[in-house]
Short mmCIF file of C-alpha atoms in Angstrom, two decimals:
data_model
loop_
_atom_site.label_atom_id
_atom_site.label_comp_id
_atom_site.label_asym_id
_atom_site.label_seq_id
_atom_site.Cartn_x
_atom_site.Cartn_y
_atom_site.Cartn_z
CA UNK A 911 -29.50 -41.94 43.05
CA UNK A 912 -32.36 -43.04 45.28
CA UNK A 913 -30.23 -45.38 47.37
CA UNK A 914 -31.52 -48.41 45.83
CA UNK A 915 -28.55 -50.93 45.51
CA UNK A 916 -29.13 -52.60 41.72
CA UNK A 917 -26.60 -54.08 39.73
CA UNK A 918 -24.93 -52.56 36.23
CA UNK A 919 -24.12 -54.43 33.10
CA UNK A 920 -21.25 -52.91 31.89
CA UNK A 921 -19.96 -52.47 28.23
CA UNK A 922 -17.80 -49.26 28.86
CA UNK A 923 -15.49 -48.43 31.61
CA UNK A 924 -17.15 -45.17 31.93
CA UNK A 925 -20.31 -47.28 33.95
CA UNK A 926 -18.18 -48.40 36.42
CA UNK A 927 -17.07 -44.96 37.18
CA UNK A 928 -20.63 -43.86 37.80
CA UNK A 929 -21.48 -46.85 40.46
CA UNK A 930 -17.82 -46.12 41.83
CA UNK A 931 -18.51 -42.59 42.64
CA UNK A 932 -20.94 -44.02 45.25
CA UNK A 933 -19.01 -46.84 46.32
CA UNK A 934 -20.64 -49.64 44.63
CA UNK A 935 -17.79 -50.38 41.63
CA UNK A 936 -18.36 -53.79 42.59
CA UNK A 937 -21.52 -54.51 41.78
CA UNK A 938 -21.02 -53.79 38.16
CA UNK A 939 -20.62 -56.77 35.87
CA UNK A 940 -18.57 -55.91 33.00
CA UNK A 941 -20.71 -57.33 29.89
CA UNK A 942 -17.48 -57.34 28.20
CA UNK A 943 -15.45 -60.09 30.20
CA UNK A 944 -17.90 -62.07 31.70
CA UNK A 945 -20.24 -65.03 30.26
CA UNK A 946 -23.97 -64.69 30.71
CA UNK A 947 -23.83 -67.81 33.41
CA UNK A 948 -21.06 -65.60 35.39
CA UNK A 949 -23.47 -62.77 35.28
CA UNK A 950 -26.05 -64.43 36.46
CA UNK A 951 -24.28 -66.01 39.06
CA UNK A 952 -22.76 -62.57 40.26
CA UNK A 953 -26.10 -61.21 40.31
CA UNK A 954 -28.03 -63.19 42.28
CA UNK A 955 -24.96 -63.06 45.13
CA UNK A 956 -25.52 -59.08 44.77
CA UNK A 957 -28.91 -59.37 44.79
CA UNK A 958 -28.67 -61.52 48.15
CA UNK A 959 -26.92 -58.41 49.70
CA UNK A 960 -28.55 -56.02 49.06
CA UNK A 961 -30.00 -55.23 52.53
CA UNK A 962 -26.23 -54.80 53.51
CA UNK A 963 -25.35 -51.99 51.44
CA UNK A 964 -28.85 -50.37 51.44
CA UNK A 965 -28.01 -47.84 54.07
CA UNK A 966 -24.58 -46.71 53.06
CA UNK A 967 -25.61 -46.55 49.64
CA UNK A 968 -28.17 -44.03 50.37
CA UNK A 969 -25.85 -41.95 52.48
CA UNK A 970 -23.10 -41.96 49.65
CA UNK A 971 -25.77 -41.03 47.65
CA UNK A 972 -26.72 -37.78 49.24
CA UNK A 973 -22.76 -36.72 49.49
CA UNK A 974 -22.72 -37.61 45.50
CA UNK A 975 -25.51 -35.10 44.82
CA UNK A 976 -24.56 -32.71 47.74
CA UNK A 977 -21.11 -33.04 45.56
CA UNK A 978 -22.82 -32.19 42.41
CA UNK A 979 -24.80 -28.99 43.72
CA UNK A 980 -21.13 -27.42 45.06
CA UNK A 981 -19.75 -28.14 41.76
CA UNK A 982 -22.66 -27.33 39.54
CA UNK A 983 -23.03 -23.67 41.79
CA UNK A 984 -19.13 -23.26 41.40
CA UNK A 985 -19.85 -23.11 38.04
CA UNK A 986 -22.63 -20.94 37.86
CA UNK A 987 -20.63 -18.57 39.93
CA UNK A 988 -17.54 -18.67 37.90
CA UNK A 989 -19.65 -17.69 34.74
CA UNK A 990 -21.22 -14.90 36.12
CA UNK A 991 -17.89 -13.52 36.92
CA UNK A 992 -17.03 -13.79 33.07
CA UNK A 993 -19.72 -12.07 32.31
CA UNK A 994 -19.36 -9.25 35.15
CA UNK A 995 -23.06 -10.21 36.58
#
C-alpha cells in the first residue's frame, strides 16, 4: 500500500488477488506449486526489478485506495438511507 514492490508467498488464490488489484499478480509465488529453489530463484529476478515497477506501483496504489474510499463512502451513504439519516 506504500508503493513498495515486495514479493508474496502464496498458499491461497485469494493473495494473488490482492497484489493483482495493483497490478503486480506476477510477483506472487504460489507456495503451493513451486519448490523452495524456484522461489528463490523467482525472487531474486523480482527483487532485481524492482526499481522498474517502483513508480507505477505507487501510482496503482493511490487509485486502489482512492478505489476503496468511493466504495467504502458508497456504503456509508447507502446505510444512512436505510436508516432515514
Amino acid at each position: 500500500s506504500q508503493g513498495v514492490p515486495c514479493v508474496g508467498v502464496a498458499y491461497s488464490v485469494k493473495f494473488a488477488g490482492v497484489f493483482q488489484t495493483v497490478g503486480m499478480e506476477e510477483w506472487v509465488v504460489d507456495g503451493r506449486e513451486t519448490t523452495t529453489g524456484e522461489a528463490i530463484v523467482r525472487v531474486l529476478e523480482l527483487y532485481r526489478r524492482r526499481d522498474e515497477v517502483r513508480g507505477s506501483l505507487r501510482r496503482r496504489s493511490c487509485e486502489a485506495r482512492f478505489r476503496l474510499l468511493q466504495v467504502f463512502g458508497e456504503s456509508v451513504r447507502r446505510v444512512r438511507e436505510r436508516r432515514g439519516a
